Coordinates of C-alpha atoms (C1' of nucleotides) and ligand atoms in Angstrom, one line a residue:
Chain A
M2 CA -19.1 -17.2 -4.8
I3 CA -21.6 -20.0 -4.1
L4 CA -22.8 -18.7 -0.7
S5 CA -23.1 -15.1 0.3
K6 CA -20.7 -13.8 3.0
T7 CA -23.7 -13.5 5.2
C8 CA -24.4 -17.2 4.8
D9 CA -20.8 -18.1 5.4
H10 CA -20.9 -16.2 8.6
A11 CA -24.2 -17.8 9.6
I12 CA -22.9 -21.3 9.1
R13 CA -19.6 -20.7 11.0
A14 CA -21.5 -19.1 13.8
T15 CA -24.0 -21.9 14.2
L16 CA -21.2 -24.4 14.2
Y17 CA -19.4 -22.4 16.9
V18 CA -22.6 -22.5 19.0
A19 CA -23.0 -26.2 18.3
L20 CA -19.5 -26.7 19.6
H21 CA -20.5 -25.0 22.9
Q22 CA -23.9 -26.6 23.4
E23 CA -23.1 -27.5 27.0
R24 CA -23.6 -23.8 27.9
N25 CA -27.1 -22.3 28.0
Y26 CA -26.4 -19.3 25.8
V27 CA -23.4 -18.2 23.9
P28 CA -22.9 -14.4 23.7
I29 CA -22.7 -13.0 20.1
R30 CA -19.7 -11.0 21.2
E31 CA -17.8 -14.1 22.0
I32 CA -18.7 -15.7 18.7
S33 CA -17.7 -12.7 16.7
E34 CA -14.4 -12.4 18.5
H35 CA -13.6 -16.1 18.0
L36 CA -14.5 -16.1 14.3
G37 CA -12.9 -12.7 13.6
L38 CA -15.9 -10.9 12.3
S39 CA -17.9 -7.8 13.1
F40 CA -20.1 -8.1 16.2
H41 CA -22.9 -5.9 14.8
F42 CA -22.9 -7.6 11.5
L43 CA -23.1 -11.0 13.1
T44 CA -25.9 -9.8 15.4
K45 CA -28.0 -8.9 12.3
I46 CA -27.3 -12.3 10.8
L47 CA -28.2 -14.3 13.9
Q48 CA -31.4 -12.2 14.2
V49 CA -32.5 -13.8 11.0
L50 CA -31.8 -17.3 12.2
T51 CA -33.7 -16.5 15.4
Q52 CA -36.6 -15.2 13.4
Q53 CA -36.5 -18.4 11.4
K54 CA -36.7 -20.5 14.6
I55 CA -33.3 -22.0 14.0
M56 CA -31.8 -20.3 17.0
N57 CA -33.1 -19.0 20.3
S58 CA -31.8 -15.8 21.8
F59 CA -31.9 -14.3 25.3
K60 CA -31.2 -10.8 26.4
G61 CA -29.4 -9.6 29.4
P62 CA -26.6 -11.0 31.5
N63 CA -25.8 -14.6 30.7
G64 CA -27.8 -14.1 27.5
G65 CA -26.8 -14.9 24.0
V66 CA -27.9 -17.4 21.3
S67 CA -28.4 -21.1 21.3
L68 CA -29.7 -23.7 18.9
A69 CA -33.5 -23.9 18.8
R70 CA -33.4 -27.6 18.2
P71 CA -31.0 -30.5 18.7
A72 CA -27.9 -30.1 16.4
Q73 CA -28.7 -33.5 14.8
T74 CA -31.9 -32.0 13.3
I75 CA -30.4 -28.8 11.8
S76 CA -29.0 -29.2 8.4
I77 CA -26.6 -27.0 6.5
K78 CA -29.2 -26.7 3.8
E79 CA -31.7 -25.3 6.3
I80 CA -29.3 -22.5 7.2
V81 CA -28.4 -21.7 3.6
V82 CA -32.1 -21.5 2.7
A83 CA -32.8 -19.3 5.7
I84 CA -30.1 -16.8 4.7
D85 CA -29.8 -17.0 1.0
G86 CA -33.2 -18.3 0.0
K87 CA -33.8 -21.4 -2.1
G88 CA -32.3 -19.9 -5.2
L89 CA -29.2 -22.1 -5.0
F90 CA -31.3 -25.3 -5.1
A91 CA -34.0 -24.1 -7.4
G92 CA -32.7 -21.3 -9.7
C93 CA -31.5 -21.3 -13.2
M94 CA -27.7 -21.6 -13.7
L95 CA -27.9 -19.0 -16.5
G96 CA -29.9 -16.6 -14.4
L97 CA -33.1 -16.9 -16.4
D98 CA -36.2 -16.1 -14.3
T99 CA -37.5 -19.6 -14.1
C100 CA -35.9 -23.1 -14.0
S101 CA -38.0 -26.0 -15.0
D102 CA -37.8 -29.3 -16.9
E103 CA -40.5 -28.1 -19.2
H104 CA -38.6 -25.1 -20.5
P105 CA -34.9 -25.9 -19.8
C106 CA -32.0 -23.6 -20.6
P107 CA -29.0 -25.2 -22.3
L108 CA -27.2 -25.9 -19.0
H109 CA -30.3 -27.2 -17.2
Q110 CA -29.5 -30.9 -17.6
Q111 CA -25.9 -30.5 -16.6
W112 CA -26.6 -28.3 -13.7
T113 CA -29.6 -30.0 -12.2
V114 CA -27.6 -33.2 -11.8
V115 CA -25.0 -31.5 -9.8
R116 CA -27.5 -29.3 -8.0
D117 CA -29.6 -32.2 -6.8
Q118 CA -26.5 -33.8 -5.4
L119 CA -25.5 -30.6 -3.7
E120 CA -28.9 -30.3 -2.2
A121 CA -28.8 -33.9 -1.0
V122 CA -25.4 -33.5 0.6
F123 CA -26.4 -30.3 2.3
A124 CA -29.7 -31.7 3.5
Q125 CA -28.1 -34.7 5.1
T126 CA -25.2 -32.8 6.7
T127 CA -26.2 -31.7 10.1
L128 CA -24.6 -29.3 12.6
A129 CA -24.0 -32.3 15.0
Y130 CA -22.1 -34.2 12.4
L131 CA -19.9 -31.3 11.5
A132 CA -19.3 -30.4 15.1
D133 CA -18.2 -33.9 15.8
R134 CA -15.8 -33.8 12.9
I135 CA -14.5 -30.4 13.9
R136 CA -13.7 -31.8 17.4
N137 CA -12.2 -35.0 16.2
E138 CA -10.3 -33.8 13.2
G139 CA -9.5 -30.2 14.1
L140 CA -11.2 -28.7 11.1
R141 CA -10.8 -24.9 11.0
L142 CA -13.7 -22.5 11.4
A143 CA -11.5 -19.4 10.7
N144 CA -8.6 -18.4 8.4
L145 CA -5.3 -19.9 9.2
D146 CA -3.7 -16.6 10.2
A147 CA -6.5 -16.1 12.7
S148 CA -6.8 -19.7 13.9
S149 CA -5.5 -18.8 17.3
L150 CA -8.8 -17.0 17.8
V151 CA -10.7 -20.3 17.5
S152 CA -9.1 -21.6 20.6
Chain B
M144 CA -26.2 -17.1 -7.4
I145 CA -23.6 -19.5 -8.7
L146 CA -22.4 -17.5 -11.7
S147 CA -22.2 -13.7 -11.9
K148 CA -24.7 -12.0 -14.3
T149 CA -21.7 -11.1 -16.4
C150 CA -20.9 -14.7 -16.7
D151 CA -24.5 -15.7 -17.5
H152 CA -24.5 -13.1 -20.3
A153 CA -21.2 -14.4 -21.6
I154 CA -22.3 -17.9 -21.9
R155 CA -25.6 -17.0 -23.5
A156 CA -23.8 -14.8 -26.0
T157 CA -21.2 -17.3 -26.9
L158 CA -24.0 -19.9 -27.4
Y159 CA -25.8 -17.4 -29.7
V160 CA -22.6 -17.0 -31.7
A161 CA -22.1 -20.8 -31.8
L162 CA -25.6 -21.1 -33.3
H163 CA -24.7 -18.7 -36.1
Q164 CA -21.3 -19.9 -37.0
E165 CA -22.0 -20.1 -40.7
R166 CA -21.7 -16.3 -40.7
N167 CA -18.3 -14.7 -40.5
Y168 CA -19.0 -12.3 -37.7
V169 CA -22.1 -11.7 -35.6
P170 CA -22.7 -8.1 -34.6
I171 CA -22.9 -7.5 -30.9
R172 CA -26.0 -5.3 -31.4
E173 CA -27.8 -8.3 -32.9
I174 CA -26.8 -10.6 -30.0
S175 CA -27.9 -8.1 -27.4
E176 CA -31.2 -7.6 -29.1
H177 CA -31.9 -11.3 -29.4
L178 CA -30.9 -12.0 -25.8
G179 CA -32.6 -8.9 -24.4
L180 CA -29.7 -7.3 -22.7
S181 CA -27.8 -4.1 -22.9
F182 CA -25.6 -3.6 -26.0
H183 CA -22.9 -1.6 -24.1
F184 CA -22.8 -4.1 -21.2
L185 CA -22.5 -7.0 -23.5
T186 CA -19.8 -5.2 -25.5
K187 CA -17.7 -5.0 -22.4
I188 CA -18.2 -8.6 -21.6
L189 CA -17.3 -9.8 -25.0
Q190 CA -14.2 -7.6 -24.9
V191 CA -13.0 -9.8 -22.1
L192 CA -13.6 -13.0 -24.1
T193 CA -11.8 -11.5 -27.0
Q194 CA -8.8 -10.6 -24.8
Q195 CA -8.9 -14.1 -23.4
K196 CA -8.6 -15.4 -27.0
I197 CA -11.9 -17.2 -26.8
M198 CA -13.5 -14.9 -29.4
N199 CA -12.3 -12.9 -32.4
S200 CA -13.7 -9.5 -33.1
F201 CA -13.7 -7.3 -36.2
K202 CA -14.5 -3.6 -36.5
G203 CA -16.4 -1.9 -39.2
P204 CA -19.3 -2.9 -41.5
N205 CA -19.9 -6.6 -41.5
G206 CA -17.9 -6.8 -38.3
G207 CA -18.8 -8.3 -35.0
V208 CA -17.6 -11.3 -33.0
S209 CA -16.9 -14.9 -33.7
L210 CA -15.5 -17.9 -31.9
A211 CA -11.7 -17.9 -31.9
R212 CA -11.7 -21.8 -32.1
P213 CA -14.0 -24.5 -33.2
A214 CA -17.0 -24.8 -30.9
Q215 CA -16.1 -28.4 -30.1
T216 CA -13.0 -27.1 -28.3
I217 CA -14.5 -24.4 -26.1
S218 CA -16.0 -25.6 -22.8
I219 CA -18.3 -23.9 -20.5
K220 CA -15.7 -24.1 -17.8
E221 CA -13.4 -22.1 -19.9
I222 CA -15.9 -19.3 -20.2
V223 CA -16.7 -19.3 -16.5
V224 CA -13.0 -19.1 -15.6
A225 CA -12.4 -16.3 -18.1
I226 CA -15.2 -14.2 -16.6
D227 CA -15.5 -15.2 -13.0
G228 CA -12.1 -16.6 -12.4
K229 CA -11.3 -20.0 -11.0
G230 CA -12.9 -19.3 -7.6
L231 CA -15.9 -21.5 -8.3
F232 CA -13.6 -24.6 -8.8
A233 CA -11.0 -23.8 -6.3
G234 CA -12.4 -21.6 -3.5
C235 CA -13.6 -22.4 0.0
M236 CA -17.3 -22.9 0.4
L237 CA -17.2 -21.0 3.6
G238 CA -15.4 -18.1 2.1
L239 CA -12.1 -18.8 4.0
D240 CA -9.1 -17.4 2.2
T241 CA -7.7 -20.8 1.2
C242 CA -9.2 -24.2 0.4
S243 CA -6.9 -27.2 0.8
D244 CA -7.0 -30.8 1.9
E245 CA -4.3 -30.0 4.4
H246 CA -6.4 -27.4 6.3
P247 CA -10.0 -28.2 5.4
C248 CA -13.0 -26.3 6.7
P249 CA -16.0 -28.2 8.0
L250 CA -17.7 -28.3 4.6
H251 CA -14.6 -29.1 2.6
Q252 CA -15.2 -32.8 2.2
Q253 CA -18.9 -32.3 1.3
W254 CA -18.2 -29.5 -1.1
T255 CA -15.2 -30.8 -2.9
V256 CA -17.0 -33.9 -4.0
V257 CA -19.7 -31.8 -5.6
R258 CA -17.3 -29.2 -6.8
D259 CA -15.1 -31.7 -8.6
Q260 CA -18.2 -33.1 -10.3
L261 CA -19.3 -29.6 -11.4
E262 CA -15.9 -28.9 -12.7
A263 CA -15.8 -32.1 -14.7
V264 CA -19.3 -31.6 -16.2
F265 CA -18.5 -28.0 -17.1
A266 CA -15.1 -29.0 -18.6
Q267 CA -16.6 -31.6 -20.8
T268 CA -19.6 -29.6 -21.9
T269 CA -18.7 -27.7 -25.1
L270 CA -20.4 -25.0 -27.0
A271 CA -20.8 -27.3 -29.9
Y272 CA -22.6 -29.9 -27.8
L273 CA -24.9 -27.3 -26.3
A274 CA -25.6 -25.6 -29.6
D275 CA -26.6 -29.0 -31.1
R276 CA -29.0 -29.5 -28.2
I277 CA -30.4 -26.0 -28.5
R278 CA -31.2 -26.7 -32.2
N279 CA -32.5 -30.2 -31.7
E280 CA -34.5 -29.7 -28.5
G281 CA -35.4 -26.0 -28.7
L282 CA -33.7 -25.1 -25.4
R283 CA -34.2 -21.5 -24.5
L284 CA -31.5 -18.9 -24.3
A285 CA -33.8 -16.1 -23.0
N286 CA -36.7 -15.8 -20.6
L287 CA -40.0 -17.2 -21.7
D288 CA -41.7 -13.8 -22.0
A289 CA -38.9 -12.7 -24.3
S290 CA -38.4 -15.9 -26.2
S291 CA -39.9 -14.4 -29.3
L292 CA -36.6 -12.4 -29.4
V293 CA -34.6 -15.5 -29.9
S294 CA -36.2 -16.3 -33.2
Chain C
dT221 C1' -11.7 10.8 -49.6
dA222 C1' -16.1 10.9 -47.1
dT223 C1' -19.4 8.5 -44.7
dA224 C1' -21.5 4.8 -42.4
dT225 C1' -20.8 0.8 -39.5
dT226 C1' -18.9 -1.5 -36.1
dT227 C1' -15.9 -2.7 -31.8
dA228 C1' -12.7 -0.6 -28.0
dA229 C1' -12.1 2.0 -24.1
dG230 C1' -13.0 4.5 -20.3
dA231 C1' -15.8 7.6 -17.5
dC232 C1' -20.0 7.7 -15.1
dA233 C1' -24.4 6.1 -12.6
dT234 C1' -27.3 2.9 -10.1
dA235 C1' -28.2 -1.0 -7.2
dA236 C1' -27.1 -4.5 -4.1
dG237 C1' -24.3 -6.5 -0.7
dA238 C1' -21.4 -6.0 3.2
dC239 C1' -20.4 -3.8 7.2
dT240 C1' -20.8 0.1 11.1
dC241 C1' -22.9 2.9 14.5
dT242 C1' -26.5 4.4 17.6
dT243 C1' -30.5 3.8 20.2
dT244 C1' -33.9 0.9 22.4
dA245 C1' -35.6 -3.2 24.9
dT246 C1' -34.9 -6.9 28.0
dT247 C1' -32.9 -9.3 31.8
dC248 C1' -29.8 -10.1 35.6
dT249 C1' -27.3 -8.6 39.8
dT250 C1' -26.6 -5.8 43.6
Chain D
dA17 C1' -34.5 0.5 42.5
dA18 C1' -30.1 1.3 40.0
dG19 C1' -26.7 -0.2 37.1
dA20 C1' -24.6 -3.5 34.0
dA21 C1' -25.0 -6.9 30.3
dT22 C1' -26.9 -8.4 26.4
dA23 C1' -29.8 -8.9 22.0
dA24 C1' -33.1 -6.1 18.7
dA25 C1' -33.9 -2.6 15.6
dG26 C1' -32.9 0.7 12.4
dA27 C1' -30.2 4.3 10.1
dG28 C1' -26.2 5.2 7.8
dT29 C1' -21.6 4.1 5.2
dC30 C1' -18.5 1.7 2.3
dT31 C1' -17.6 -1.5 -1.4
dT32 C1' -18.5 -4.2 -5.4
dA33 C1' -21.4 -5.6 -9.1
dT34 C1' -24.1 -4.1 -12.7
dG35 C1' -25.4 -1.1 -16.1
dT36 C1' -25.2 3.4 -19.1
dC37 C1' -23.1 6.9 -21.9
dT38 C1' -19.7 9.2 -24.6
dT39 C1' -15.7 9.3 -27.4
dA40 C1' -12.1 7.0 -30.1
dA41 C1' -10.4 3.6 -33.4
dA42 C1' -10.9 0.6 -37.3
dT43 C1' -13.0 -1.0 -41.5
dA44 C1' -15.9 -1.2 -45.5
dT45 C1' -18.3 1.1 -49.2
dA46 C1' -19.4 4.5 -52.3
Ligands
FES551 S1 -33.5 -23.6 -16.7 FE1 -31.5 -23.0 -16.5 S2 -30.7 -24.4 -15.1 FE2 -32.8 -25.0 -15.2
FES552 S1 -11.4 -25.4 2.9 FE1 -13.5 -24.8 2.8 S2 -14.2 -25.9 1.1 FE2 -12.1 -26.4 1.1

DNA sequence: TATATTTAAGACATAAGACTCTTTATTCTT
DNA sequence: AAGAATAAAGAGTCTTATGTCTTAAATATA
């Protein structure tokens, strides 16, 4: 798997929030129910995004989470790095402890070309862009058999 | 991590064998010592490659493993699929249970472009090509602090 | 045939990731 | 002030990946 489950959940949750930006805060309970994943687990994940200043949170009635910055300025790459670290964009494909042009492994040349493209695509893909496409094209944020949840 | 550790080990081991093709069989013990990984673990991994007809094995004195086909005909993709399955080249980036153009997730368009390129690169990169480059350019198969092992 | 060498197989152990539960802290509403 | 709603924090559990160990099977050599 490219991304950890934790990271998958983080991206889906931030997209859900981006789709509901008109509201002040979106409760985590609502997100977890709409995306079909554990409330407590999602809470832990979003705590990290809050600590990383990607989201804001607010306790108490009418509380929840919101994007800390305009959705146009938050990239998918940023979320991936916040949750999974920069390994995907910097690590060795063969799992060696360093990846560098000076001491490349056999797959270094092949991998870095693809990796740089992946990084560029993720860096320029923002939550705002994806939220627009979700709205306009009906892209799914959950499994098909649970799509009724997404409302 | 893109590939599992198991898959990393498999690729490194097959490359080691490809570098020693002049010999009939290469003992797994020798491979594990040169690559700095567990003999028993590597044995299990290479068993899978043997079952998948990518390698041959032979028991007893002067036994070991060898490539089942010419190194020119074995691609990295084939090894990745044998060990990790086809998930990397077919699965949803967001971890949803299906990935299809008909019901795409928000990252589908971005990911499939990169994924198809990764698949193409891996499919056309053979053990023979990589072994040549290892020989000619001194690419490393092990960590730097263990590179003396690789002889 | 006896012994050494090597892979095959499977049980077992450890570590990491994924998820659950309980308690605490904060804020709103009444 | 009291109670309800919500996130934060942390302990605990379950599952999967990784790694280890022991025994069996096959083969060569003497
Ligand atoms: S050194 Fe292995 S991918 Fe760069
Ligand atoms: S549906 Fe998610 S990547 Fe294709």
